[in-house]
Short mmCIF file of C-alpha atoms in Angstrom, two decimals:
data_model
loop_
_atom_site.label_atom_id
_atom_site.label_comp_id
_atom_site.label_asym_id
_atom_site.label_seq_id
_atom_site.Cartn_x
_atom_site.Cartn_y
_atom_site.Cartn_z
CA UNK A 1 8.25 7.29 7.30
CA UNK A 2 6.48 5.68 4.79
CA UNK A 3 6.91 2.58 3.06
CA UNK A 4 4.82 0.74 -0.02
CA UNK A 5 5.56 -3.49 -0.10
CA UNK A 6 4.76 -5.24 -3.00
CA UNK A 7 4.61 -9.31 -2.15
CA UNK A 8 6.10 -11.36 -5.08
CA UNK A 9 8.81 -9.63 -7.45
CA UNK A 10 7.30 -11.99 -10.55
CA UNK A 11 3.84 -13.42 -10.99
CA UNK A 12 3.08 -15.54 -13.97
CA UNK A 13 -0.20 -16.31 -14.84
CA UNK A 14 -1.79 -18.38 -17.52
CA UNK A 15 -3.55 -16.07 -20.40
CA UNK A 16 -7.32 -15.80 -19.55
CA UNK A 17 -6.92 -16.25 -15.34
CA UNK A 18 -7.23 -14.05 -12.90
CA UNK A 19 -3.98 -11.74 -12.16
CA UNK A 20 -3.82 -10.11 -8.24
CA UNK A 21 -0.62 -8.35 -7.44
CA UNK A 22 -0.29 -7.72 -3.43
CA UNK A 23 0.40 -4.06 -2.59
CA UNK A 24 0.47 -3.24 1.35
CA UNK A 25 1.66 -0.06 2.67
CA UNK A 26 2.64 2.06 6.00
CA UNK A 27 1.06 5.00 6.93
CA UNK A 28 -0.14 6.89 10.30
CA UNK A 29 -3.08 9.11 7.75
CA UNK A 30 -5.31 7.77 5.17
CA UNK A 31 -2.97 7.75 2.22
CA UNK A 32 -3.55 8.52 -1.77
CA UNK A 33 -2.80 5.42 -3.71
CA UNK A 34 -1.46 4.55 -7.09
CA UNK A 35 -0.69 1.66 -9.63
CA UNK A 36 1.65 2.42 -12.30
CA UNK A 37 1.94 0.45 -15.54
CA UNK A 38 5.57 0.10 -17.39
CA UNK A 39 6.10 -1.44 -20.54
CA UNK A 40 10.03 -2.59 -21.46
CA UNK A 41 12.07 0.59 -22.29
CA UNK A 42 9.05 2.85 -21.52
CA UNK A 43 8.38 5.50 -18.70
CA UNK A 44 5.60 4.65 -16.12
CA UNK A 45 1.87 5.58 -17.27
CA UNK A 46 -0.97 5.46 -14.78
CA UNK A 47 -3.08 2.29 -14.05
CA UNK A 48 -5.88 3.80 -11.58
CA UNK A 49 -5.83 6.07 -8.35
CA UNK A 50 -7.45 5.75 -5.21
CA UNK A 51 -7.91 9.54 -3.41
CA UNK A 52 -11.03 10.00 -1.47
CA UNK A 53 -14.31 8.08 -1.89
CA UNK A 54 -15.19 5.00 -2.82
CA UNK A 55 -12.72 2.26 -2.08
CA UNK A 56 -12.76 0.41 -4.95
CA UNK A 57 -10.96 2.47 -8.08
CA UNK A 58 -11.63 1.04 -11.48
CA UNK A 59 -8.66 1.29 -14.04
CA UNK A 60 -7.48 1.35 -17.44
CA UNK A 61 -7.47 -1.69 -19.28
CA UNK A 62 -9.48 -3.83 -16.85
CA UNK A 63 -7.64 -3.56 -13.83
CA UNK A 64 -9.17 -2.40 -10.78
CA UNK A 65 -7.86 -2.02 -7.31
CA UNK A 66 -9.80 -2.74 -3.60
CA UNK A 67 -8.36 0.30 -0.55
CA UNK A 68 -8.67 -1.82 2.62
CA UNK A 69 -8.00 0.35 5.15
CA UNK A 70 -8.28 -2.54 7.83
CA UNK A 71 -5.76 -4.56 6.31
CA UNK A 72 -3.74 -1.54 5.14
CA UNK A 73 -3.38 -3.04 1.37
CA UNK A 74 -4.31 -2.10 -1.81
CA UNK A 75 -4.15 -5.10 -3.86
CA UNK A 76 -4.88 -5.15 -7.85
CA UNK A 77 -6.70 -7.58 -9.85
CA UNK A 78 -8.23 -8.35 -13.48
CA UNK A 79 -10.42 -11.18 -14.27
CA UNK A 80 -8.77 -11.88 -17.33
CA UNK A 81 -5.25 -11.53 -18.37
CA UNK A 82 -4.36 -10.69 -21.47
CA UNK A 83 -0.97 -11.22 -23.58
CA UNK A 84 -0.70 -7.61 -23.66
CA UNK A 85 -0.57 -7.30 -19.98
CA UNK A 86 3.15 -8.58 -19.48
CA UNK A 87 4.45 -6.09 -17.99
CA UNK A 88 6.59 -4.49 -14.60
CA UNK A 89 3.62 -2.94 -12.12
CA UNK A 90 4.63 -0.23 -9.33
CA UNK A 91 2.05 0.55 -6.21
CA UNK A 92 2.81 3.76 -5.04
CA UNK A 93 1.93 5.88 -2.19
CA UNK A 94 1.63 9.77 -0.58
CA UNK A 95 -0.17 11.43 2.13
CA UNK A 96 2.57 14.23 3.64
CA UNK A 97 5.59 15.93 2.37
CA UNK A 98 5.06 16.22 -1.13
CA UNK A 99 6.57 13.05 -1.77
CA UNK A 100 5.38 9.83 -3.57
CA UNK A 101 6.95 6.51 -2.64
CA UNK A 102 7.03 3.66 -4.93
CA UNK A 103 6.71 -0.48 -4.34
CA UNK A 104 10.07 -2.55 -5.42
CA UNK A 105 7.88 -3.58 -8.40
CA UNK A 106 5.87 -6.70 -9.81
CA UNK A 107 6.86 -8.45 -13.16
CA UNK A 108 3.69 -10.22 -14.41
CA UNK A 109 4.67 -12.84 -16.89
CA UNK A 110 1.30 -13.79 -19.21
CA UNK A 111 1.52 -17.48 -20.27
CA UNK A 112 -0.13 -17.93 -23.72
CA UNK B 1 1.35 18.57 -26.60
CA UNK B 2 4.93 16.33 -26.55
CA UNK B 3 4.57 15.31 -22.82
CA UNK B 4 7.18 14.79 -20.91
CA UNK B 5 10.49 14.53 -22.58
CA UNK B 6 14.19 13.81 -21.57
CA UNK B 7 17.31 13.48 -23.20
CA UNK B 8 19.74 12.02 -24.13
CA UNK B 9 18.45 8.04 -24.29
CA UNK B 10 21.54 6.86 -23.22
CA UNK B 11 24.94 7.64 -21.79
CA UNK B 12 28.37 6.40 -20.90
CA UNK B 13 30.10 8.38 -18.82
CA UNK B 14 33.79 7.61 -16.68
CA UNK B 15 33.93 8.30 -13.15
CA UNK B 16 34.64 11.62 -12.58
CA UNK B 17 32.97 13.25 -15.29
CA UNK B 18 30.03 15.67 -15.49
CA UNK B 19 26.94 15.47 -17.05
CA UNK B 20 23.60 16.97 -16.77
CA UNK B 21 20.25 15.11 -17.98
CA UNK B 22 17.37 17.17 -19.21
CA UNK B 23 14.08 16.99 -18.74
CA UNK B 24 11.48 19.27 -19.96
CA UNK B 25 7.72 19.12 -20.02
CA UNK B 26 4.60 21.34 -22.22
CA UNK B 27 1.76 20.73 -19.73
CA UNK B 28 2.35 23.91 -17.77
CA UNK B 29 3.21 21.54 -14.72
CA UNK B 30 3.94 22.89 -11.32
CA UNK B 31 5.60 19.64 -9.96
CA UNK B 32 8.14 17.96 -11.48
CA UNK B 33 10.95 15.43 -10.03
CA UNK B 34 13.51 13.01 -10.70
CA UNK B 35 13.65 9.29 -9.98
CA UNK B 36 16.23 6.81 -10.26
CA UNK B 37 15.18 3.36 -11.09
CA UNK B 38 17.57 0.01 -9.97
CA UNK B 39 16.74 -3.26 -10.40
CA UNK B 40 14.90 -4.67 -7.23
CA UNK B 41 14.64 -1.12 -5.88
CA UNK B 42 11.89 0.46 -7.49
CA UNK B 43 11.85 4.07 -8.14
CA UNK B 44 13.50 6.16 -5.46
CA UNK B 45 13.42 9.96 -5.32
CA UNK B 46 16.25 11.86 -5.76
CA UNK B 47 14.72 15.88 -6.14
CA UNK B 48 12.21 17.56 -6.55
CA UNK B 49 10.12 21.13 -7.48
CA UNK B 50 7.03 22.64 -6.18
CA UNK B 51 7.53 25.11 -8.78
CA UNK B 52 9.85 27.29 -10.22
CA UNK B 53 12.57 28.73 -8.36
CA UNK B 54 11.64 26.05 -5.42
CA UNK B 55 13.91 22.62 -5.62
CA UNK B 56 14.10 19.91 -2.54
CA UNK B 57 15.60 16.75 -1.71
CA UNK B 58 14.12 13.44 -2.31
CA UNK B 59 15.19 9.97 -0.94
CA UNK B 60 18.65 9.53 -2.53
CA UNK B 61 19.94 13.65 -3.32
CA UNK B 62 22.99 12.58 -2.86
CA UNK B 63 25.76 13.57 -5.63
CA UNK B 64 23.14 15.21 -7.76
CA UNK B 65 22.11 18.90 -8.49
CA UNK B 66 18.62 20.26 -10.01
CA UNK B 67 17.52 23.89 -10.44
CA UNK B 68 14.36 25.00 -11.18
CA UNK B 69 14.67 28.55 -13.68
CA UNK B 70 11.36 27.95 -15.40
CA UNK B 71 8.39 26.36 -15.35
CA UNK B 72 8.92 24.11 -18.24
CA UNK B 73 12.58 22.45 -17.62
CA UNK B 74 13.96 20.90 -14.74
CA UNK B 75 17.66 19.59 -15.39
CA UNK B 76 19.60 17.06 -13.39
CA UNK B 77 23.30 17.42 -12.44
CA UNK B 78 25.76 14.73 -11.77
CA UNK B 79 29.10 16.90 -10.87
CA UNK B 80 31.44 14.04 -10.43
CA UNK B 81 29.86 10.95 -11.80
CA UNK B 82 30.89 7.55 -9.93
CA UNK B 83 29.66 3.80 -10.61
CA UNK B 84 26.95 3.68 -7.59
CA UNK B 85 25.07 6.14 -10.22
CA UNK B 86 24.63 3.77 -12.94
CA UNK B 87 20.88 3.92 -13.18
CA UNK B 88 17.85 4.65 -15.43
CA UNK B 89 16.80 7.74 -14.47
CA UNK B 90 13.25 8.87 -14.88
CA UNK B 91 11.26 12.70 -15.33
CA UNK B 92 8.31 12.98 -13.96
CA UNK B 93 5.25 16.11 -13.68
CA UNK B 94 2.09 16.55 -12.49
CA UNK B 95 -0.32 19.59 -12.55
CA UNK B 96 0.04 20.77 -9.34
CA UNK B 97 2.16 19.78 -5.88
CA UNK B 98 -0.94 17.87 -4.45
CA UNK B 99 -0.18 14.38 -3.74
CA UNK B 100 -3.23 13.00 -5.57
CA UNK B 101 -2.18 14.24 -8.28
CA UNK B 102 -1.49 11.75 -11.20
CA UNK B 103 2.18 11.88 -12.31
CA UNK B 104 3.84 11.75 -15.94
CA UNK B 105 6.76 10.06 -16.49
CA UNK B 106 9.70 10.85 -19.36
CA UNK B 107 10.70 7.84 -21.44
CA UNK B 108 13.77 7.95 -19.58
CA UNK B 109 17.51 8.01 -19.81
CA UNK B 110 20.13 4.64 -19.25
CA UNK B 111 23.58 6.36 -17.44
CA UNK B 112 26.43 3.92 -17.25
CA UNK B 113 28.99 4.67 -15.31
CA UNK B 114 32.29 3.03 -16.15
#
């Protein structure tokens, strides 16, 4: 079975510094990776993707995201948050079964 | 092109009744699935739908129906509704059933269960 952690439930970081939300996952093949965006009272739009290639995916909106096979995470960062950023951010994961598993969820708090 | 789209918004239901969510999408999708979404939880899969006339069970199927008729729609069916269902439940497609595939999600709809 798989399984997609996300360390911290709420991050809150002042406007302008760095944001890193932890995503590690659980998986016996290489995996396809995901970071999903939701706004309050919206659906879940896509942040970036990690498939095959190079192992650092670069994102909408200035995130980007590091695969670390070795250390089995997939962490995402952005040098500079923004106000607009405040939002609730979902790693997700598939490799078998036609089935995508998704992270408990990070609420990033921006502090102006 | 609308997306993904679901309805209704919201609904209030008492335990025992029926209901059935829709969810229909215009991107000539092959996969499509449902998710419920509960606080601390994340999303957890409840069906899902290679493609038309081809439905299978997700994480949680429990106490909820989905048929797959046409490519477009993909409707969820709570037959006896109970409390442990209260839940935003979310609509999702992508283009085809491979799992890098990047997946659209419906705005969603709130079910209360009283």
């Amino acid at each position: 079975a798989q399984s997609v952690t996300q360390l911290g439930s709420h991050v809150s970081v002042s406007e302008g510094a760095l944001v890193l939300l932890r995503c590690n996952y659980s998986s016996s093949v290489p995996p396809y990776l995901f970071w999903y965006v939701q706004y309050p009272n919206q659906g879940l739009q896509l942040l970036l993707k990690y498939t095959t290639g190079a192992t650092l995916v670069k994102g909408i909106n200035g995130f980007e995201a590091e695969f670390k096979k070795s250390e089995t995470s997939f962490h995402l960062t952005k040098p500079s948050a923004h106000m607009s950023d405040a939002a609730e951010y979902f790693c997700a994961v598939s490799n078998t079964g036609n089935q995508f598993y998704f992270g408990t969820g990070t609420s990033l708090t921006v502090i102006p | 092109n609308a997306g993904v789209t679901q309805t209704p918004k919201f609904q209030v239901l008492k335990t025992g009744q029926s209901m059935t969510l829709q969810c229909a999408q215009d991107m000539n999708h092959e996969y499509m699935s449902w998710y419920r979404q509960d606080p601390g939880m994340g999303l957890r899969l409840i069906h899902y739908s290679v493609g038309a006339g081809i439905t299978d069970q997700g994480e949680v199927p429990n106490g909820y129906n989905v048929s797959r008729s046409t490519t477009e729609d993909f409707p969820l069916r709570l037959l006896s509704a109970a409390p442990s269902q209260t839940s935003v439940y979310f609509c999702a497609s992508n283009l085809a059933a491979g799992l890098q595939e990047t997946q659209y999600f419906g705005p969603g709809t709130r079910l209360l269960v009283l």
